Short mmCIF file of C-alpha atoms in Angstrom, two decimals:
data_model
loop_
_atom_site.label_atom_id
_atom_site.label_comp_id
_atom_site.label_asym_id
_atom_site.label_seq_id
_atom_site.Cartn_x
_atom_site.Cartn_y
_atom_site.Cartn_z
CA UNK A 14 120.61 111.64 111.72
CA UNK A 15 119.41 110.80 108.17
CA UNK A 16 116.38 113.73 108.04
CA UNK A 17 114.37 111.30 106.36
CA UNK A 18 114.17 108.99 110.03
CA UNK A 19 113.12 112.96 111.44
CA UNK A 20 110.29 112.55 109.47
CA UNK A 21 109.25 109.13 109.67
CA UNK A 22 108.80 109.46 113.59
CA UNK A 23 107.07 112.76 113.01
CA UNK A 24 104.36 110.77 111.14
CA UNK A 25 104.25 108.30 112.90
CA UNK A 26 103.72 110.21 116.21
CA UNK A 27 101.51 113.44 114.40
CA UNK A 28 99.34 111.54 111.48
CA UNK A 29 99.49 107.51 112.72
CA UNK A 30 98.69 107.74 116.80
CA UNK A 31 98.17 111.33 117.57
CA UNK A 32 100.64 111.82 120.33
CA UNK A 33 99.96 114.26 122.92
CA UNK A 34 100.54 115.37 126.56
CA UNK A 35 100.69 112.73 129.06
CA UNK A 36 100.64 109.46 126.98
CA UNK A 37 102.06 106.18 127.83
CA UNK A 38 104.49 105.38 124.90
CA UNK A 39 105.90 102.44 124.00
CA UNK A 40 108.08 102.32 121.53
CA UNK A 41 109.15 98.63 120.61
CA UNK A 42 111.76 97.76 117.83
CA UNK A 43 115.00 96.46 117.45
CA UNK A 44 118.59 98.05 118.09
CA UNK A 45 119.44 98.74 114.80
CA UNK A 46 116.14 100.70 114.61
CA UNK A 47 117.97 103.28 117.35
CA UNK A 48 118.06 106.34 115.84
CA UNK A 49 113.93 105.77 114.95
CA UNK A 50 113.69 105.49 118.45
CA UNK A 51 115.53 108.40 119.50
CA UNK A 52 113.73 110.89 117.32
CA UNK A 53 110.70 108.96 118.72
CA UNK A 54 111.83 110.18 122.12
CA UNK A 55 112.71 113.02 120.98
CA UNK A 56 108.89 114.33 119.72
CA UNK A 57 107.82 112.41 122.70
CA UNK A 58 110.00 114.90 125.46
CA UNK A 59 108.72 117.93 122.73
CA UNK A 60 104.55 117.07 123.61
CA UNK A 61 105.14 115.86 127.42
CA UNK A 62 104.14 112.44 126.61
CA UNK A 63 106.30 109.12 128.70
CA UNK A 64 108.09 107.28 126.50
CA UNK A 65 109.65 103.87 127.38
CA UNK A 66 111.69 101.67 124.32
CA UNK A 67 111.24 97.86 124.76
CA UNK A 68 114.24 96.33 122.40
CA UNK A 69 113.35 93.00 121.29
CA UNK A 70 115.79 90.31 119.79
CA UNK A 71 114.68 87.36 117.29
CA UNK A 72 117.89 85.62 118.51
CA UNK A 73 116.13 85.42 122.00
CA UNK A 74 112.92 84.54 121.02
CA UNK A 75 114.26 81.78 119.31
CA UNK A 76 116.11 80.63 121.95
CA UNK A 77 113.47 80.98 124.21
CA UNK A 78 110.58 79.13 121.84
CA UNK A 79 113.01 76.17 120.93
CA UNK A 80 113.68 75.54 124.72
CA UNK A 81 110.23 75.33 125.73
CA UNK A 82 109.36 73.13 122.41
CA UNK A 83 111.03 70.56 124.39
CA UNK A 84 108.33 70.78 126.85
CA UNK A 85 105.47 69.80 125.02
CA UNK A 86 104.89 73.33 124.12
CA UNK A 87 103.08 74.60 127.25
CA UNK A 88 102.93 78.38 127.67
CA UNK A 89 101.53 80.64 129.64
CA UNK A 90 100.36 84.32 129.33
CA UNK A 91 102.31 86.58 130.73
CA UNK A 92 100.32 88.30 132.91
CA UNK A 93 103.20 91.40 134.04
CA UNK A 94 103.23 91.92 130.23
CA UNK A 95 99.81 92.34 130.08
CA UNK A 96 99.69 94.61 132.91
CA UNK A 97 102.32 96.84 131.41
CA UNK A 98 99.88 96.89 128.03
CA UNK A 99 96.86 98.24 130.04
CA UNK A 100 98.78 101.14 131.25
CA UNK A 101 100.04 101.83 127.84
CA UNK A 102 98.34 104.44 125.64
CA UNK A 103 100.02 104.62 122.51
CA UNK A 104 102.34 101.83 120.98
CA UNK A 105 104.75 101.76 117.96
CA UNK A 106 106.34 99.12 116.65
CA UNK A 107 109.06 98.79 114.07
CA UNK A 108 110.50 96.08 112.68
CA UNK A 109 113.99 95.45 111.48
CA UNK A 110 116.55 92.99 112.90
CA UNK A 111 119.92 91.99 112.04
CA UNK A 112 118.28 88.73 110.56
CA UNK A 113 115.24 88.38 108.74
CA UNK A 114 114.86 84.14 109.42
CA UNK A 115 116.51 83.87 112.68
CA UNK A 116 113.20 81.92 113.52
CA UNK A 117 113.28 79.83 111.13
CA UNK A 118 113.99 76.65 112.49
CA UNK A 119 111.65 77.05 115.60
CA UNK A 120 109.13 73.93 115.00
CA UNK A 121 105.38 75.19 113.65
CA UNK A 122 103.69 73.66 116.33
CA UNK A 123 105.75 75.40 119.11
CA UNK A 124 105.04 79.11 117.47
CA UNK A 125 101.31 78.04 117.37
CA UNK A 126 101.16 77.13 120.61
CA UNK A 127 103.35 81.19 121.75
CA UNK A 128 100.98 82.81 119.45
CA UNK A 129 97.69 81.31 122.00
CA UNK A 130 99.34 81.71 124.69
CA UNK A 131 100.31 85.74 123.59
CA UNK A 132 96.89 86.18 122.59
CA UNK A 133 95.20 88.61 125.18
CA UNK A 134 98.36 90.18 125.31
CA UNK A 135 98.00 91.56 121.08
CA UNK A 136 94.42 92.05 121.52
CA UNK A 137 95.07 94.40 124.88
CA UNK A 138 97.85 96.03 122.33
CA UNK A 139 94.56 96.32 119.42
CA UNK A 140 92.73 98.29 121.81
CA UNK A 141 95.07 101.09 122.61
CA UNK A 142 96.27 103.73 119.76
CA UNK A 143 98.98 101.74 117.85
CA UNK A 144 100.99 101.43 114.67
CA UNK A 145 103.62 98.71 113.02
CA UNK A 146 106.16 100.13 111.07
CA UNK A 147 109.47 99.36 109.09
CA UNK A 148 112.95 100.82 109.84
CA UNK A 149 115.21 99.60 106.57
CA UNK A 150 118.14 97.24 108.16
CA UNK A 151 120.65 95.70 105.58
CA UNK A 152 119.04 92.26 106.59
CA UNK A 153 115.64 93.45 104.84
CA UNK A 154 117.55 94.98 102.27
CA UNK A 155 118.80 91.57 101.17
CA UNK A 156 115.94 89.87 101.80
CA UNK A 157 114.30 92.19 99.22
CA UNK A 158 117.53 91.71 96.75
CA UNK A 159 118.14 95.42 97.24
CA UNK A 160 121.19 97.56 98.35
CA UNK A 161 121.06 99.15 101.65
CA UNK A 162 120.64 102.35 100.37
CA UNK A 163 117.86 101.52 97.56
CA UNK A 164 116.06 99.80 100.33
CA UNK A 165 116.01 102.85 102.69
CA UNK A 166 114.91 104.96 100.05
CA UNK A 167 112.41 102.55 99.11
CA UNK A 168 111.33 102.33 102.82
CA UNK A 169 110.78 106.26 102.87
CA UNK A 170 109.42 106.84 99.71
CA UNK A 171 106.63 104.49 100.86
CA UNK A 172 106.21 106.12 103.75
CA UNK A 173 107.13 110.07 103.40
CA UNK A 174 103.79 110.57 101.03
CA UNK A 175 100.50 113.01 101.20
CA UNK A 176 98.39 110.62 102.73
CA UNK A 177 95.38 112.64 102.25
CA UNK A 178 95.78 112.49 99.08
CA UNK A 179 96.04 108.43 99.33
CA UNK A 180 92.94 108.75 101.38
CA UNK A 181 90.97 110.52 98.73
CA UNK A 182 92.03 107.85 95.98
CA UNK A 183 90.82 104.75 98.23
CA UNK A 184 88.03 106.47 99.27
CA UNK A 185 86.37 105.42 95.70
CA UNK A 186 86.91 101.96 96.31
CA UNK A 187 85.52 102.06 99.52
CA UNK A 188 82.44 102.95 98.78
CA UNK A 189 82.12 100.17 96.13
CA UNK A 190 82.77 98.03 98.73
CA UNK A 191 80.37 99.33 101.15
CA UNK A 192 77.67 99.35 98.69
CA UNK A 193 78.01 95.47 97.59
CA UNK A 194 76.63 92.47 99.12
CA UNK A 195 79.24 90.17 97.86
CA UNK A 196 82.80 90.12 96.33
CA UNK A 197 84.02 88.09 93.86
CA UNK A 198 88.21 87.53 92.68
CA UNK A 199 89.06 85.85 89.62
CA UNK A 200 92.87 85.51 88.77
CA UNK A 201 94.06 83.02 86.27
CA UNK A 202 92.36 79.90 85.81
CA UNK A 203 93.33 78.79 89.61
CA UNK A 204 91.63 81.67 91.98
CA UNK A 205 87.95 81.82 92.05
CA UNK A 206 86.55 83.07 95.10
CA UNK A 207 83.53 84.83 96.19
CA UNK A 208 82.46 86.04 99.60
CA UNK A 209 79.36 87.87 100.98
CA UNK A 210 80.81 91.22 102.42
CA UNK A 211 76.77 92.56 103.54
CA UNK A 212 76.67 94.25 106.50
CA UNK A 213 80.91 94.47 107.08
CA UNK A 214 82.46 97.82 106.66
CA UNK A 215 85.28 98.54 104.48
CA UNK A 216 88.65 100.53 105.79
CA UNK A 217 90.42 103.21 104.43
CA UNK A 218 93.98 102.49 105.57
CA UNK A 219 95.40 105.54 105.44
CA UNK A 220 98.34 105.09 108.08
CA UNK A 221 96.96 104.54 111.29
CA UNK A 222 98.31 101.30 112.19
CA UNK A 223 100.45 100.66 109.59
CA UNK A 224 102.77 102.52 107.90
CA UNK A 225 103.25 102.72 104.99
CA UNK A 226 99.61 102.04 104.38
CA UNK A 227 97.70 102.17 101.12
CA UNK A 228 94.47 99.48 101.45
CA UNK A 229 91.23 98.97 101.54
CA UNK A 230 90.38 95.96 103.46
CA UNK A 231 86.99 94.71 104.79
CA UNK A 232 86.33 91.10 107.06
CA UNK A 233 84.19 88.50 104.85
CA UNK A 234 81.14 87.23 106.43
CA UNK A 235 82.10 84.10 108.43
CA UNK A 236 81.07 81.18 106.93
CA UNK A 237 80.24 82.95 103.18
CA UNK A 238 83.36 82.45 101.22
CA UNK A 239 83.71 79.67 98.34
CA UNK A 240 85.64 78.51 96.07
CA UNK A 241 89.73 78.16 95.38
CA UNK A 242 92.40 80.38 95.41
CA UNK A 243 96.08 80.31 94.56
CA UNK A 244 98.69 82.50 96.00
CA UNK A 245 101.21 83.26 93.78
CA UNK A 246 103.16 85.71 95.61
CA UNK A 247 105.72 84.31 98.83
CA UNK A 248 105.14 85.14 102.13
CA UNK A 249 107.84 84.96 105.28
CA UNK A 250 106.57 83.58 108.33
CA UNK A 251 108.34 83.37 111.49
CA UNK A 252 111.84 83.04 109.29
CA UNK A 253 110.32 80.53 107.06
CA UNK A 254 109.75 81.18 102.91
CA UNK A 255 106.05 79.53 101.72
CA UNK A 256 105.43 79.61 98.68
CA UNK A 257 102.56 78.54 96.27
CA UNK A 258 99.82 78.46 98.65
CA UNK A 259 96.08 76.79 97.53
CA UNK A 260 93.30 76.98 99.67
CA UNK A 261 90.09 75.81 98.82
CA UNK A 262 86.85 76.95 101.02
CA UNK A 263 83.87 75.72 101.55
CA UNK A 264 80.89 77.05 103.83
CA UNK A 265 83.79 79.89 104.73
CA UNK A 266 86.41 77.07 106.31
CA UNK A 267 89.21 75.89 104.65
CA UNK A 268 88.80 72.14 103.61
CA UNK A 269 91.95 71.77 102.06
CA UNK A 270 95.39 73.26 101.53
CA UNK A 271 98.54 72.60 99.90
CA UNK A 272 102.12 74.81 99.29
CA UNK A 273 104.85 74.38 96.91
CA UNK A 274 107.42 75.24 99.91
CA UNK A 275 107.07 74.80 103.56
CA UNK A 276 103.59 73.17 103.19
CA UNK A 277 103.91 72.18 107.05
CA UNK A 278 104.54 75.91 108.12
CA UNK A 279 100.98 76.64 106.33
CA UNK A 280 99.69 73.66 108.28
CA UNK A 281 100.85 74.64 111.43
CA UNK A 282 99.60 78.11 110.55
CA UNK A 283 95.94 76.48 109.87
CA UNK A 284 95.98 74.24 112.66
CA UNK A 285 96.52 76.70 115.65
CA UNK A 286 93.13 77.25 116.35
CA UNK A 287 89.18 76.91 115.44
CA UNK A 288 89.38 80.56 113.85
CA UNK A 289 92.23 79.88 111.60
CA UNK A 290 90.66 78.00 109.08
CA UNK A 291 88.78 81.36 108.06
CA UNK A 292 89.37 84.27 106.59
CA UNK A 293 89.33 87.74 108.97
CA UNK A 294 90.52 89.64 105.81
CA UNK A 295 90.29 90.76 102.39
CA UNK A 296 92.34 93.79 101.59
CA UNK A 297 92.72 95.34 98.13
CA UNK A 298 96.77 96.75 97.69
CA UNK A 299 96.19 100.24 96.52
CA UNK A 300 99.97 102.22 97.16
CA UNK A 301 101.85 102.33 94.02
CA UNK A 302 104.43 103.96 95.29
CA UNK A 303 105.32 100.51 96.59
CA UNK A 304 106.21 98.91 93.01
CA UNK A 305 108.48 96.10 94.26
CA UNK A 306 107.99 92.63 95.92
CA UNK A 307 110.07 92.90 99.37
CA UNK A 308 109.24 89.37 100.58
CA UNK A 309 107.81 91.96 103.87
CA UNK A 310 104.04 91.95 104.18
CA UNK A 311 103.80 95.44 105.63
CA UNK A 312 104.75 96.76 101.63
CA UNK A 313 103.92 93.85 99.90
CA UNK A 314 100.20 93.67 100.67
CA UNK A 315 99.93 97.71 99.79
CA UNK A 316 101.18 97.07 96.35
CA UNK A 317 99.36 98.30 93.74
CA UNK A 318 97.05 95.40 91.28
CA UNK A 319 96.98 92.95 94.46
CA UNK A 320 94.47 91.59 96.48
CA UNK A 321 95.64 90.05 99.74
CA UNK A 322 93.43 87.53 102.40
CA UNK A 323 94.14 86.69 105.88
CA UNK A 324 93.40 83.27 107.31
CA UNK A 325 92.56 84.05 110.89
CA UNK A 326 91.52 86.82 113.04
CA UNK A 327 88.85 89.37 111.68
CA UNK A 328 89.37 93.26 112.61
CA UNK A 329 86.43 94.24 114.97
CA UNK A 330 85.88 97.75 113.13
CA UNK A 331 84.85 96.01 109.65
CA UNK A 332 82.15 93.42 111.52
CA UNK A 333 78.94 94.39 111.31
CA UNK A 334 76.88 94.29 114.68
CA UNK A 335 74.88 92.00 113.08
CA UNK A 336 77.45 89.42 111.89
CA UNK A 337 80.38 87.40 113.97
CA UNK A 338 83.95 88.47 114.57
CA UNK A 339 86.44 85.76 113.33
CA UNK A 340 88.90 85.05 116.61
CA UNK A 341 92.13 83.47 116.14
CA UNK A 342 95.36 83.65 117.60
CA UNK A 343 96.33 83.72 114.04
CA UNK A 344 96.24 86.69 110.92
CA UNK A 345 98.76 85.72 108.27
CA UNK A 346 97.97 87.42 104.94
CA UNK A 347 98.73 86.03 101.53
CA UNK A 348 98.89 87.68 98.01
CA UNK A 349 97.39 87.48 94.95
CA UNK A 350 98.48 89.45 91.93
CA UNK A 351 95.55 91.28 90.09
CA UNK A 352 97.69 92.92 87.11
CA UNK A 353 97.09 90.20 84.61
CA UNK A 354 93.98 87.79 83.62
CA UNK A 355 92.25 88.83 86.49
CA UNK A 356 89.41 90.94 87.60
CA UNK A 357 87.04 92.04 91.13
CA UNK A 358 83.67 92.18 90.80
CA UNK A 359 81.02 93.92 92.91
CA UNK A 360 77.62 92.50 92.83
CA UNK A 361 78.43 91.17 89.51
CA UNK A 362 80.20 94.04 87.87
CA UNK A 363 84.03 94.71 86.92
CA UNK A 364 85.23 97.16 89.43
CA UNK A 365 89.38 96.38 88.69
CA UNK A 366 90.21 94.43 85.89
CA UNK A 367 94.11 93.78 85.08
CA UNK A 368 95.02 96.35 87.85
CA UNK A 369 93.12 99.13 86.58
CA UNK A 370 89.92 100.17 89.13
CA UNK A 371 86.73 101.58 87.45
CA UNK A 372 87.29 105.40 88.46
CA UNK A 373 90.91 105.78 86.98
CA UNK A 374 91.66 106.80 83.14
CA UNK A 375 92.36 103.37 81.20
CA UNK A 376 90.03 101.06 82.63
CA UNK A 377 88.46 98.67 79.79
#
């Protein structure tokens, strides 16, 4: 086994969900992710924990979701899935299949309606000790227009890194945005968006649910955020490419949209629920160890001089008691890129301009 996998499982169980005697694991991913999965089980005999590994196949989903969108896509939750969740204590998840858009040509509406319908089952999943990680298949690889082998070390090199030292580099920007009342992001001459942040708590994602981490993310008050925005990095969704996404807010809903590619996946994205017309996230990419655009939102939204938003579901941890949680069946995050003609500002001042924060050597 590539010692590299050794030591991906070893974070995963020691820094990202704290493993120990007598846990419930689950550990969900695809076949190809096997040998993740036996070192998994591996640490997991090593503390005494009780490990169980759910494989999962896109090729059945599929088939599954496309049969039922023939019956005017009715689902229901499934409740024995749910009752396996409860008694779970710890889950990891990696993804990595042997095809990146085997989903592709299940209908918007009918993944809408699976994502309700799967609803309590994530947020039972949100409430237990979890992480989502990568294992680097050859389909990602291509889907990134790498090599096998660059994308694996890419993968680990994102991954295998002194995350304490990450955590002391974000910690600066989290306080900035702790101490503000409202956000602003100007990129370009099409993204100009500000948001009131008072009250919400920022996040130092240092690992715990996803690795490899690297952000700072915070929830936007509710109905606070105005103006227009223009995402002009790609983003797969359920096997589909969209690209060129505009959003334009007002009183914190989105009034309008449009997309260069696969505008009705972004509508049936929009359209799944009351709570998806709002953003549950603002996250500021802060890992430059991840210096390439993988078409994979677990990197791409880490990358250093981005800022990425989430239509959708808000993160209970950065809602103030005072202010409301976002709910959605729905948290799809889109990027913008921050290293040119752009800038974040804090209460009115520059806090990252072109990439460069306020605290680091070169800032103008």
């Amino acid at each position: 086994m590539d010692p590299r996998i050794r030591e991906h499982a070893e974070i995963l169980a020691d820094h990202c969900t704290e493993m120990e005697e007598g846990d419930n694991v689950v550990i969900q991913m695809s076949p190809e992710a096997e040998d993740l999965a036996v070192a998994l089980h591996e640490i997991a005999g090593d503390r005494g924990a009780n490990p169980v590994w759910l494989t999962y196949s896109d090729r059945a989903d599929r088939a599954y979701m496309r049969a039922r969108a023939d019956d005017d896509n009715e689902f229901e939750t499934p409740e024995h899935k749910l009752s396996f969740y409860e008694d779970t204590d710890v889950f990891i998840i990696a993804r990595g299949g042997a095809n990146a858009t085997e989903k592709g040509d299940v209908p918007p509406e009918t993944t809408a309606a699976h994502r309700r319908a799967m609803n309590p089952v994530l947020k039972e999943r949100l409430s237990k000790r979890w992480n989502l990680t990568q294992f680097p298949t050859p389909a990602h690889a291509q889907l990134a227009g790498m090599s096998t082998e660059a994308y694996e070390t890419f993968v680990w090199d994102a991954v295998n890194k002194d995350w304490d030292a990450q955590h002391e580099f974000q910690s600066h920007m989290v306080d900035i945005v702790n101490d503000a009342d409202e956000i602003r992001i100007v990129s370009g001459e099409e993204t100009d968006l500000t948001m009131s942040v008072a009250g919400n708590e920022a996040i130092n994602d240092w690992g715990k649910n996803n690795m490899p981490a690297g952000e700072v993310f915070t929830a936007p008050v509710k109905d606070s955020v105005e103006g227009e925005v223009y995402f002009d990095m790609p983003l797969y969704r359920h096997g589909k490419e969209i690209e060129g996404v505009r959003l334009r807010f007002e009183n914190g809903r989105v009034e309008s949209y449009s997309a260069e590619r696969n505008e009705d996946a972004l509508g049936g994205i929009l359209d799944t629920d009351d709570g998806s017309r709002y953003l549950g996230e603002l996250g500021i990419g802060m890992n430059r160890d991840i210096d390439e655009f993988t078409y994979n939102m677990l990197f791409d939204e880490k990358m250093g001089d981005t800022v990425h938003m989430a239509v959708g579901s808000a993160y209970p941890d950065t809602v103030g008691e005072e202010n409301e949680v976002n709910e959605s069946a729905e948290h799809v995050d889109m990027i913008v890129d921050m290293s040119e003609d752009s800038r974040i500002e804090a209460d009115g001042e520059v806090v990252q301009r072109n990439g460069k924060f306020v605290f680091e050597d070169g800032f103008e």
